[in-house]
Amino acid sequence: MSRANSQLKIAVLISGRGSNMQALANHAETPNASYQICLVAANKPADGLSIASDAGLSTALIDRKSYTSKQDHERALAEAIEASGANWICLAGYMSVLSADFIARFEGKIINIHPSLLPDYKGLHTHERALADSQKFHGVSVHLVTPVLDDGAVIAQMRLPVRSADTQESLSARVLVLEHILYPMVIGSLASGAVTLDAGQVCWQDISVANALSLSEDTTLIFG
Ligand code: GAR
């Protein structure tokens, strides 16, 4: 499954269906991707684990319920990530807030995808809240993880117009399509050096990566 010449090794953390993990895995198989997924780990039984395992990826269920404390659970998770050889961590629908200690252990190396145009709508129920506020635009962000929830530097975003007929379900489905384009693009860019993240600073060296994306006319890609 993994590409032999891959340099960037990522651990993908999930809690559910794992569609973003699958998008990352699919992209890892394309000729231009220079990253490999060396572990898919979940904090609870998650559909995405069997998808990953069927795709030939290493998986680990590190069930929060098997540990008496969050600290013990995160220690086991960190050890599994380190043992896998991963040098970056991608949160892909990992629905547990990581502690400051865990984040410090992998400082500057944790990336998250969040279904809103940060800094708007941190936390949960982003689509519902965007609709309730009659927002004209909504979208998705990929950002660095810091100890403050959904607060780290934005690496890139994709924005779409909210339609008058949009429901929570339709908006979430439209944003998910963008998520599956944006996350692989960002991780691929990190692997190729098109974007660098030094000391929490996002620096795009090459934005021509956008040319390879097939985006509909009403979608905007925003570099962080
Ligand atoms: C995705 O929409 C992701 O952006 C979101 O959870 C979903 C996971 O779906 N993440 C967050 O809300 C994090 N705050 P997936 O399991 O199919 O990738």
PDB file of C-alpha atoms and ligand atoms in Angstrom:
ATOM      1  CA  MET A   1       0.000   0.000   0.000  1.00  0.00           C
ATOM      2  CA  SER A   2       2.657   2.522   0.984  1.00  0.00           C
ATOM      3  CA  ARG A   3       4.908   4.123  -1.578  1.00  0.00           C
ATOM      4  CA  ALA A   4       8.513   3.033  -1.186  1.00  0.00           C
ATOM      5  CA  ASN A   5      10.040   6.470  -1.658  1.00  0.00           C
ATOM      6  CA  SER A   6       7.695   8.242   0.705  1.00  0.00           C
ATOM      7  CA  GLN A   7       9.364  10.597   3.148  1.00  0.00           C
ATOM      8  CA  LEU A   8       6.490  11.936   5.173  1.00  0.00           C
ATOM      9  CA  LYS A   9       4.997   9.327   7.450  1.00  0.00           C
ATOM     10  CA  ILE A  10       1.641  10.102   8.928  1.00  0.00           C
ATOM     11  CA  ALA A  11      -0.530   8.591  11.612  1.00  0.00           C
ATOM     12  CA  VAL A  12      -4.205   9.288  11.002  1.00  0.00           C
ATOM     13  CA  LEU A  13      -6.454   9.475  14.048  1.00  0.00           C
ATOM     14  CA  ILE A  14     -10.157   8.809  13.594  1.00  0.00           C
ATOM     15  CA  SER A  15     -13.292   8.260  15.660  1.00  0.00           C
ATOM     16  CA  GLY A  16     -15.905   7.382  13.052  1.00  0.00           C
ATOM     17  CA  ARG A  17     -16.592   6.610   9.414  1.00  0.00           C
ATOM     18  CA  GLY A  18     -13.105   7.613   8.244  1.00  0.00           C
ATOM     19  CA  SER A  19     -13.921   9.189   4.896  1.00  0.00           C
ATOM     20  CA  ASN A  20     -11.135  11.777   5.228  1.00  0.00           C
ATOM     21  CA  MET A  21      -8.704   9.026   6.178  1.00  0.00           C
ATOM     22  CA  GLN A  22      -9.790   7.193   3.027  1.00  0.00           C
ATOM     23  CA  ALA A  23      -9.244  10.317   0.922  1.00  0.00           C
ATOM     24  CA  LEU A  24      -5.737  10.641   2.382  1.00  0.00           C
ATOM     25  CA  ALA A  25      -5.059   6.957   1.712  1.00  0.00           C
ATOM     26  CA  ASN A  26      -6.315   7.206  -1.878  1.00  0.00           C
ATOM     27  CA  HIS A  27      -4.077  10.194  -2.529  1.00  0.00           C
ATOM     28  CA  ALA A  28      -1.070   8.427  -1.000  1.00  0.00           C
ATOM     29  CA  GLU A  29      -1.367   5.932  -3.854  1.00  0.00           C
ATOM     30  CA  THR A  30      -1.110   8.518  -6.625  1.00  0.00           C
ATOM     31  CA  PRO A  31       2.223   9.031  -8.411  1.00  0.00           C
ATOM     32  CA  ASN A  32       2.737  12.565  -7.098  1.00  0.00           C
ATOM     33  CA  ALA A  33       2.074  11.904  -3.429  1.00  0.00           C
ATOM     34  CA  SER A  34       5.172  11.599  -1.314  1.00  0.00           C
ATOM     35  CA  TYR A  35       3.673  10.612   1.989  1.00  0.00           C
ATOM     36  CA  GLN A  36       2.642   7.323   3.456  1.00  0.00           C
ATOM     37  CA  ILE A  37       0.150   6.387   6.136  1.00  0.00           C
ATOM     38  CA  CYS A  38       1.924   4.231   8.673  1.00  0.00           C
ATOM     39  CA  LEU A  39      -0.905   3.983  11.201  1.00  0.00           C
ATOM     40  CA  VAL A  40      -4.637   4.559  11.437  1.00  0.00           C
ATOM     41  CA  ALA A  41      -5.656   4.693  15.092  1.00  0.00           C
ATOM     42  CA  ALA A  42      -9.066   5.171  16.696  1.00  0.00           C
ATOM     43  CA  ASN A  43     -10.131   6.000  20.229  1.00  0.00           C
ATOM     44  CA  LYS A  44     -13.324   3.939  19.908  1.00  0.00           C
ATOM     45  CA  PRO A  45     -14.614   1.171  17.631  1.00  0.00           C
ATOM     46  CA  ALA A  46     -14.881   3.049  14.333  1.00  0.00           C
ATOM     47  CA  ASP A  47     -16.077   2.039  10.865  1.00  0.00           C
ATOM     48  CA  GLY A  48     -12.986   3.680   9.423  1.00  0.00           C
ATOM     49  CA  LEU A  49     -10.748   1.063  11.035  1.00  0.00           C
ATOM     50  CA  SER A  50     -12.071  -1.748   8.863  1.00  0.00           C
ATOM     51  CA  ILE A  51     -11.862   0.487   5.776  1.00  0.00           C
ATOM     52  CA  ALA A  52      -8.213   1.146   6.617  1.00  0.00           C
ATOM     53  CA  SER A  53      -7.460  -2.463   7.330  1.00  0.00           C
ATOM     54  CA  ASP A  54      -9.137  -3.564   4.054  1.00  0.00           C
ATOM     55  CA  ALA A  55      -6.858  -1.051   2.305  1.00  0.00           C
ATOM     56  CA  GLY A  56      -3.827  -2.778   3.803  1.00  0.00           C
ATOM     57  CA  LEU A  57      -3.029  -0.072   6.348  1.00  0.00           C
ATOM     58  CA  SER A  58      -1.823  -0.735   9.893  1.00  0.00           C
ATOM     59  CA  THR A  59      -4.595  -0.069  12.365  1.00  0.00           C
ATOM     60  CA  ALA A  60      -4.915   0.226  16.119  1.00  0.00           C
ATOM     61  CA  LEU A  61      -7.990   0.489  18.298  1.00  0.00           C
ATOM     62  CA  ILE A  62      -6.839   2.263  21.424  1.00  0.00           C
ATOM     63  CA  ASP A  63     -10.174   2.342  23.124  1.00  0.00           C
ATOM     64  CA  ARG A  64     -10.644   5.136  25.649  1.00  0.00           C
ATOM     65  CA  LYS A  65     -12.931   2.802  27.593  1.00  0.00           C
ATOM     66  CA  SER A  66     -10.020   0.450  28.274  1.00  0.00           C
ATOM     67  CA  TYR A  67      -8.122   3.112  30.231  1.00  0.00           C
ATOM     68  CA  THR A  68      -8.976   4.581  33.589  1.00  0.00           C
ATOM     69  CA  SER A  69      -7.634   8.045  32.791  1.00  0.00           C
ATOM     70  CA  LYS A  70      -7.291  10.296  29.764  1.00  0.00           C
ATOM     71  CA  GLN A  71      -3.591  10.536  30.573  1.00  0.00           C
ATOM     72  CA  ASP A  72      -3.120   6.746  30.365  1.00  0.00           C
ATOM     73  CA  HIS A  73      -5.114   6.589  27.147  1.00  0.00           C
ATOM     74  CA  GLU A  74      -3.088   9.336  25.510  1.00  0.00           C
ATOM     75  CA  ARG A  75       0.166   7.731  26.661  1.00  0.00           C
ATOM     76  CA  ALA A  76      -0.820   4.484  24.897  1.00  0.00           C
ATOM     77  CA  LEU A  77      -1.843   6.451  21.808  1.00  0.00           C
ATOM     78  CA  ALA A  78       1.433   8.395  21.755  1.00  0.00           C
ATOM     79  CA  GLU A  79       3.459   5.189  22.140  1.00  0.00           C
ATOM     80  CA  ALA A  80       1.604   3.529  19.252  1.00  0.00           C
ATOM     81  CA  ILE A  81       2.215   6.579  17.058  1.00  0.00           C
ATOM     82  CA  GLU A  82       5.917   6.690  17.927  1.00  0.00           C
ATOM     83  CA  ALA A  83       6.287   2.931  17.364  1.00  0.00           C
ATOM     84  CA  SER A  84       4.722   3.301  13.901  1.00  0.00           C
ATOM     85  CA  GLY A  85       7.482   5.673  12.800  1.00  0.00           C
ATOM     86  CA  ALA A  86       5.051   8.490  12.061  1.00  0.00           C
ATOM     87  CA  ASN A  87       6.523  11.971  12.023  1.00  0.00           C
ATOM     88  CA  TRP A  88       3.210  13.770  11.524  1.00  0.00           C
ATOM     89  CA  ILE A  89      -0.252  13.225  12.967  1.00  0.00           C
ATOM     90  CA  CYS A  90      -3.409  13.976  10.979  1.00  0.00           C
ATOM     91  CA  LEU A  91      -6.645  14.234  12.902  1.00  0.00           C
ATOM     92  CA  ALA A  92      -9.466  13.141  10.616  1.00  0.00           C
ATOM     93  CA  GLY A  93     -12.693  13.282  12.575  1.00  0.00           C
ATOM     94  CA  TYR A  94     -10.890  12.450  15.827  1.00  0.00           C
ATOM     95  CA  MET A  95     -13.578  13.555  18.264  1.00  0.00           C
ATOM     96  CA  SER A  96     -11.633  13.858  21.483  1.00  0.00           C
ATOM     97  CA  VAL A  97      -9.838  17.000  22.592  1.00  0.00           C
ATOM     98  CA  LEU A  98      -6.138  16.224  22.938  1.00  0.00           C
ATOM     99  CA  SER A  99      -4.445  17.359  26.130  1.00  0.00           C
ATOM    100  CA  ALA A 100      -1.744  20.025  26.187  1.00  0.00           C
ATOM    101  CA  ASP A 101       0.753  17.318  27.234  1.00  0.00           C
ATOM    102  CA  PHE A 102      -0.022  15.187  24.179  1.00  0.00           C
ATOM    103  CA  ILE A 103       0.201  18.194  21.878  1.00  0.00           C
ATOM    104  CA  ALA A 104       3.536  19.216  23.428  1.00  0.00           C
ATOM    105  CA  ARG A 105       4.906  15.707  22.823  1.00  0.00           C
ATOM    106  CA  PHE A 106       4.304  16.174  19.079  1.00  0.00           C
ATOM    107  CA  GLU A 107       4.707  19.923  18.995  1.00  0.00           C
ATOM    108  CA  GLY A 108       4.017  21.502  15.612  1.00  0.00           C
ATOM    109  CA  LYS A 109       3.389  18.104  14.048  1.00  0.00           C
ATOM    110  CA  ILE A 110      -0.359  17.691  14.503  1.00  0.00           C
ATOM    111  CA  ILE A 111      -2.792  18.795  11.805  1.00  0.00           C
ATOM    112  CA  ASN A 112      -6.578  18.829  11.921  1.00  0.00           C
ATOM    113  CA  ILE A 113      -9.418  19.184   9.453  1.00  0.00           C
ATOM    114  CA  HIS A 114     -12.376  21.165  10.725  1.00  0.00           C
ATOM    115  CA  PRO A 115     -15.674  21.701   8.899  1.00  0.00           C
ATOM    116  CA  SER A 116     -15.919  25.481   9.060  1.00  0.00           C
ATOM    117  CA  LEU A 117     -14.110  28.579   7.887  1.00  0.00           C
ATOM    118  CA  LEU A 118     -12.004  29.105  11.007  1.00  0.00           C
ATOM    119  CA  PRO A 119     -11.927  31.177  13.127  1.00  0.00           C
ATOM    120  CA  ASP A 120     -15.710  30.929  12.680  1.00  0.00           C
ATOM    121  CA  TYR A 121     -17.531  28.033  14.292  1.00  0.00           C
ATOM    122  CA  LYS A 122     -14.941  26.285  16.400  1.00  0.00           C
ATOM    123  CA  GLY A 123     -16.243  23.153  18.109  1.00  0.00           C
ATOM    124  CA  LEU A 124     -19.259  21.083  17.145  1.00  0.00           C
ATOM    125  CA  HIS A 125     -22.394  21.485  14.956  1.00  0.00           C
ATOM    126  CA  THR A 126     -20.670  23.821  12.531  1.00  0.00           C
ATOM    127  CA  HIS A 127     -23.103  23.382   9.613  1.00  0.00           C
ATOM    128  CA  GLU A 128     -26.148  23.863  11.820  1.00  0.00           C
ATOM    129  CA  ARG A 129     -24.682  27.039  13.303  1.00  0.00           C
ATOM    130  CA  ALA A 130     -23.662  28.475   9.917  1.00  0.00           C
ATOM    131  CA  LEU A 131     -27.217  27.937   8.637  1.00  0.00           C
ATOM    132  CA  ALA A 132     -28.768  29.415  11.791  1.00  0.00           C
ATOM    133  CA  ASP A 133     -26.666  32.533  11.262  1.00  0.00           C
ATOM    134  CA  SER A 134     -27.711  32.759   7.570  1.00  0.00           C
ATOM    135  CA  GLN A 135     -24.078  32.749   6.501  1.00  0.00           C
ATOM    136  CA  LYS A 136     -23.469  33.434   2.819  1.00  0.00           C
ATOM    137  CA  PHE A 137     -20.350  31.244   2.810  1.00  0.00           C
ATOM    138  CA  HIS A 138     -19.217  28.136   4.631  1.00  0.00           C
ATOM    139  CA  GLY A 139     -16.438  25.612   4.153  1.00  0.00           C
ATOM    140  CA  VAL A 140     -13.558  23.699   5.630  1.00  0.00           C
ATOM    141  CA  SER A 141     -10.182  24.478   7.181  1.00  0.00           C
ATOM    142  CA  VAL A 142      -6.993  22.482   7.630  1.00  0.00           C
ATOM    143  CA  HIS A 143      -4.962  23.872  10.498  1.00  0.00           C
ATOM    144  CA  LEU A 144      -2.164  23.225  12.924  1.00  0.00           C
ATOM    145  CA  VAL A 145      -3.239  21.918  16.307  1.00  0.00           C
ATOM    146  CA  THR A 146      -2.394  23.882  19.438  1.00  0.00           C
ATOM    147  CA  PRO A 147      -3.663  23.393  22.988  1.00  0.00           C
ATOM    148  CA  VAL A 148      -6.528  25.816  22.260  1.00  0.00           C
ATOM    149  CA  LEU A 149      -9.374  24.017  20.460  1.00  0.00           C
ATOM    150  CA  ASP A 150      -9.542  24.691  16.696  1.00  0.00           C
ATOM    151  CA  ASP A 151      -7.263  27.685  17.131  1.00  0.00           C
ATOM    152  CA  GLY A 152      -3.921  26.882  15.427  1.00  0.00           C
ATOM    153  CA  ALA A 153      -2.681  28.551  12.260  1.00  0.00           C
ATOM    154  CA  VAL A 154      -4.819  27.855   9.202  1.00  0.00           C
ATOM    155  CA  ILE A 155      -2.858  26.130   6.419  1.00  0.00           C
ATOM    156  CA  ALA A 156      -5.607  26.273   3.790  1.00  0.00           C
ATOM    157  CA  GLN A 157      -9.355  26.554   3.453  1.00  0.00           C
ATOM    158  CA  MET A 158     -12.008  25.860   0.848  1.00  0.00           C
ATOM    159  CA  ARG A 159     -15.104  28.014   0.732  1.00  0.00           C
ATOM    160  CA  LEU A 160     -18.455  27.536  -0.956  1.00  0.00           C
ATOM    161  CA  PRO A 161     -21.630  29.622  -1.098  1.00  0.00           C
ATOM    162  CA  VAL A 162     -24.481  28.485   1.127  1.00  0.00           C
ATOM    163  CA  ARG A 163     -27.575  27.877  -1.013  1.00  0.00           C
ATOM    164  CA  SER A 164     -30.995  29.050   0.092  1.00  0.00           C
ATOM    165  CA  ALA A 165     -32.242  25.463  -0.142  1.00  0.00           C
ATOM    166  CA  ASP A 166     -29.353  24.058   1.905  1.00  0.00           C
ATOM    167  CA  THR A 167     -30.187  21.902   4.901  1.00  0.00           C
ATOM    168  CA  GLN A 168     -27.712  20.722   7.485  1.00  0.00           C
ATOM    169  CA  GLU A 169     -27.416  17.453   5.562  1.00  0.00           C
ATOM    170  CA  SER A 170     -26.906  18.997   2.142  1.00  0.00           C
ATOM    171  CA  LEU A 171     -24.436  21.582   3.419  1.00  0.00           C
ATOM    172  CA  SER A 172     -22.467  18.978   5.319  1.00  0.00           C
ATOM    173  CA  ALA A 173     -22.358  16.752   2.204  1.00  0.00           C
ATOM    174  CA  ARG A 174     -21.192  19.648   0.016  1.00  0.00           C
ATOM    175  CA  VAL A 175     -18.470  20.577   2.521  1.00  0.00           C
ATOM    176  CA  LEU A 176     -17.380  16.941   2.827  1.00  0.00           C
ATOM    177  CA  VAL A 177     -16.650  16.842  -0.909  1.00  0.00           C
ATOM    178  CA  LEU A 178     -14.277  19.766  -0.361  1.00  0.00           C
ATOM    179  CA  GLU A 179     -12.710  18.119   2.693  1.00  0.00           C
ATOM    180  CA  HIS A 180     -11.734  15.126   0.569  1.00  0.00           C
ATOM    181  CA  ILE A 181      -9.945  17.438  -1.884  1.00  0.00           C
ATOM    182  CA  LEU A 182      -8.379  19.828   0.610  1.00  0.00           C
ATOM    183  CA  TYR A 183      -6.844  17.453   3.155  1.00  0.00           C
ATOM    184  CA  PRO A 184      -4.852  15.343   0.650  1.00  0.00           C
ATOM    185  CA  MET A 185      -3.766  18.529  -1.123  1.00  0.00           C
ATOM    186  CA  VAL A 186      -2.403  19.998   2.110  1.00  0.00           C
ATOM    187  CA  ILE A 187      -0.634  16.829   3.260  1.00  0.00           C
ATOM    188  CA  GLY A 188       0.752  16.278  -0.235  1.00  0.00           C
ATOM    189  CA  SER A 189       2.019  19.871  -0.179  1.00  0.00           C
ATOM    190  CA  LEU A 190       3.660  19.320   3.169  1.00  0.00           C
ATOM    191  CA  ALA A 191       5.355  16.217   1.811  1.00  0.00           C
ATOM    192  CA  SER A 192       6.590  17.945  -1.335  1.00  0.00           C
ATOM    193  CA  GLY A 193       7.704  21.101   0.472  1.00  0.00           C
ATOM    194  CA  ALA A 194       5.094  23.255  -1.299  1.00  0.00           C
ATOM    195  CA  VAL A 195       4.126  24.410   2.180  1.00  0.00           C
ATOM    196  CA  THR A 196       6.361  24.621   5.234  1.00  0.00           C
ATOM    197  CA  LEU A 197       5.262  24.880   8.838  1.00  0.00           C
ATOM    198  CA  ASP A 198       8.154  26.155  10.901  1.00  0.00           C
ATOM    199  CA  ALA A 199       7.554  27.202  14.484  1.00  0.00           C
ATOM    200  CA  GLY A 200       3.832  27.370  13.848  1.00  0.00           C
ATOM    201  CA  GLN A 201       4.246  29.666  10.822  1.00  0.00           C
ATOM    202  CA  VAL A 202       2.563  28.588   7.598  1.00  0.00           C
ATOM    203  CA  CYS A 203       4.553  29.465   4.493  1.00  0.00           C
ATOM    204  CA  TRP A 204       3.341  28.473   1.040  1.00  0.00           C
ATOM    205  CA  GLN A 205       6.362  28.106  -1.253  1.00  0.00           C
ATOM    206  CA  ASP A 206       4.411  26.897  -4.277  1.00  0.00           C
ATOM    207  CA  ILE A 207       0.721  27.490  -4.832  1.00  0.00           C
ATOM    208  CA  SER A 208       0.677  25.881  -8.266  1.00  0.00           C
ATOM    209  CA  VAL A 209      -0.630  22.760  -6.461  1.00  0.00           C
ATOM    210  CA  ALA A 210      -4.023  24.411  -6.851  1.00  0.00           C
ATOM    211  CA  ASN A 211      -3.842  23.902 -10.631  1.00  0.00           C
ATOM    212  CA  ALA A 212      -4.156  20.157 -10.246  1.00  0.00           C
ATOM    213  CA  LEU A 213      -7.438  20.406  -8.355  1.00  0.00           C
ATOM    214  CA  SER A 214     -10.763  20.153 -10.117  1.00  0.00           C
ATOM    215  CA  LEU A 215     -12.890  22.668  -8.271  1.00  0.00           C
ATOM    216  CA  SER A 216     -16.301  23.875  -9.304  1.00  0.00           C
ATOM    217  CA  GLU A 217     -16.562  27.550 -10.216  1.00  0.00           C
ATOM    218  CA  ASP A 218     -18.245  28.562  -6.985  1.00  0.00           C
ATOM    219  CA  THR A 219     -15.501  27.061  -4.795  1.00  0.00           C
ATOM    220  CA  THR A 220     -12.615  29.167  -3.542  1.00  0.00           C
ATOM    221  CA  LEU A 221      -9.295  27.847  -2.288  1.00  0.00           C
ATOM    222  CA  ILE A 222      -7.700  30.085   0.325  1.00  0.00           C
ATOM    223  CA  PHE A 223      -4.043  29.652   1.326  1.00  0.00           C
ATOM    224  CA  GLY A 224      -3.225  30.300   4.977  1.00  0.00           C
TER     225      GLY A 224
HETATM  226  C1  GAR B   1     -15.408  15.529   9.077  1.00  0.00           C
HETATM  227  O1  GAR B   1     -16.424  16.349   8.572  1.00  0.00           O
HETATM  228  C2  GAR B   1     -14.392  16.367   9.820  1.00  0.00           C
HETATM  229  O2  GAR B   1     -14.158  17.604   9.222  1.00  0.00           O
HETATM  230  C3  GAR B   1     -15.061  16.504  11.153  1.00  0.00           C
HETATM  231  O3  GAR B   1     -15.597  15.242  11.425  1.00  0.00           O
HETATM  232  C4  GAR B   1     -15.947  14.626  10.186  1.00  0.00           C
HETATM  233  C5  GAR B   1     -15.312  13.269  10.154  1.00  0.00           C
HETATM  234  O4  GAR B   1     -15.749  12.566   9.021  1.00  0.00           O
HETATM  235  N1  GAR B   1     -14.145  16.911  12.170  1.00  0.00           N
HETATM  236  C6  GAR B   1     -14.487  17.694  13.179  1.00  0.00           C
HETATM  237  O5  GAR B   1     -15.608  18.107  13.362  1.00  0.00           O
HETATM  238  C7  GAR B   1     -13.344  18.034  14.116  1.00  0.00           C
HETATM  239  N2  GAR B   1     -13.694  19.109  14.955  1.00  0.00           N
HETATM  240  P1  GAR B   1     -14.921  11.330   8.478  1.00  0.00           P
HETATM  241  O6  GAR B   1     -14.785  10.367   9.669  1.00  0.00           O
HETATM  242  O7  GAR B   1     -15.805  10.749   7.428  1.00  0.00           O
HETATM  243  O8  GAR B   1     -13.619  11.803   7.985  1.00  0.00           O
END
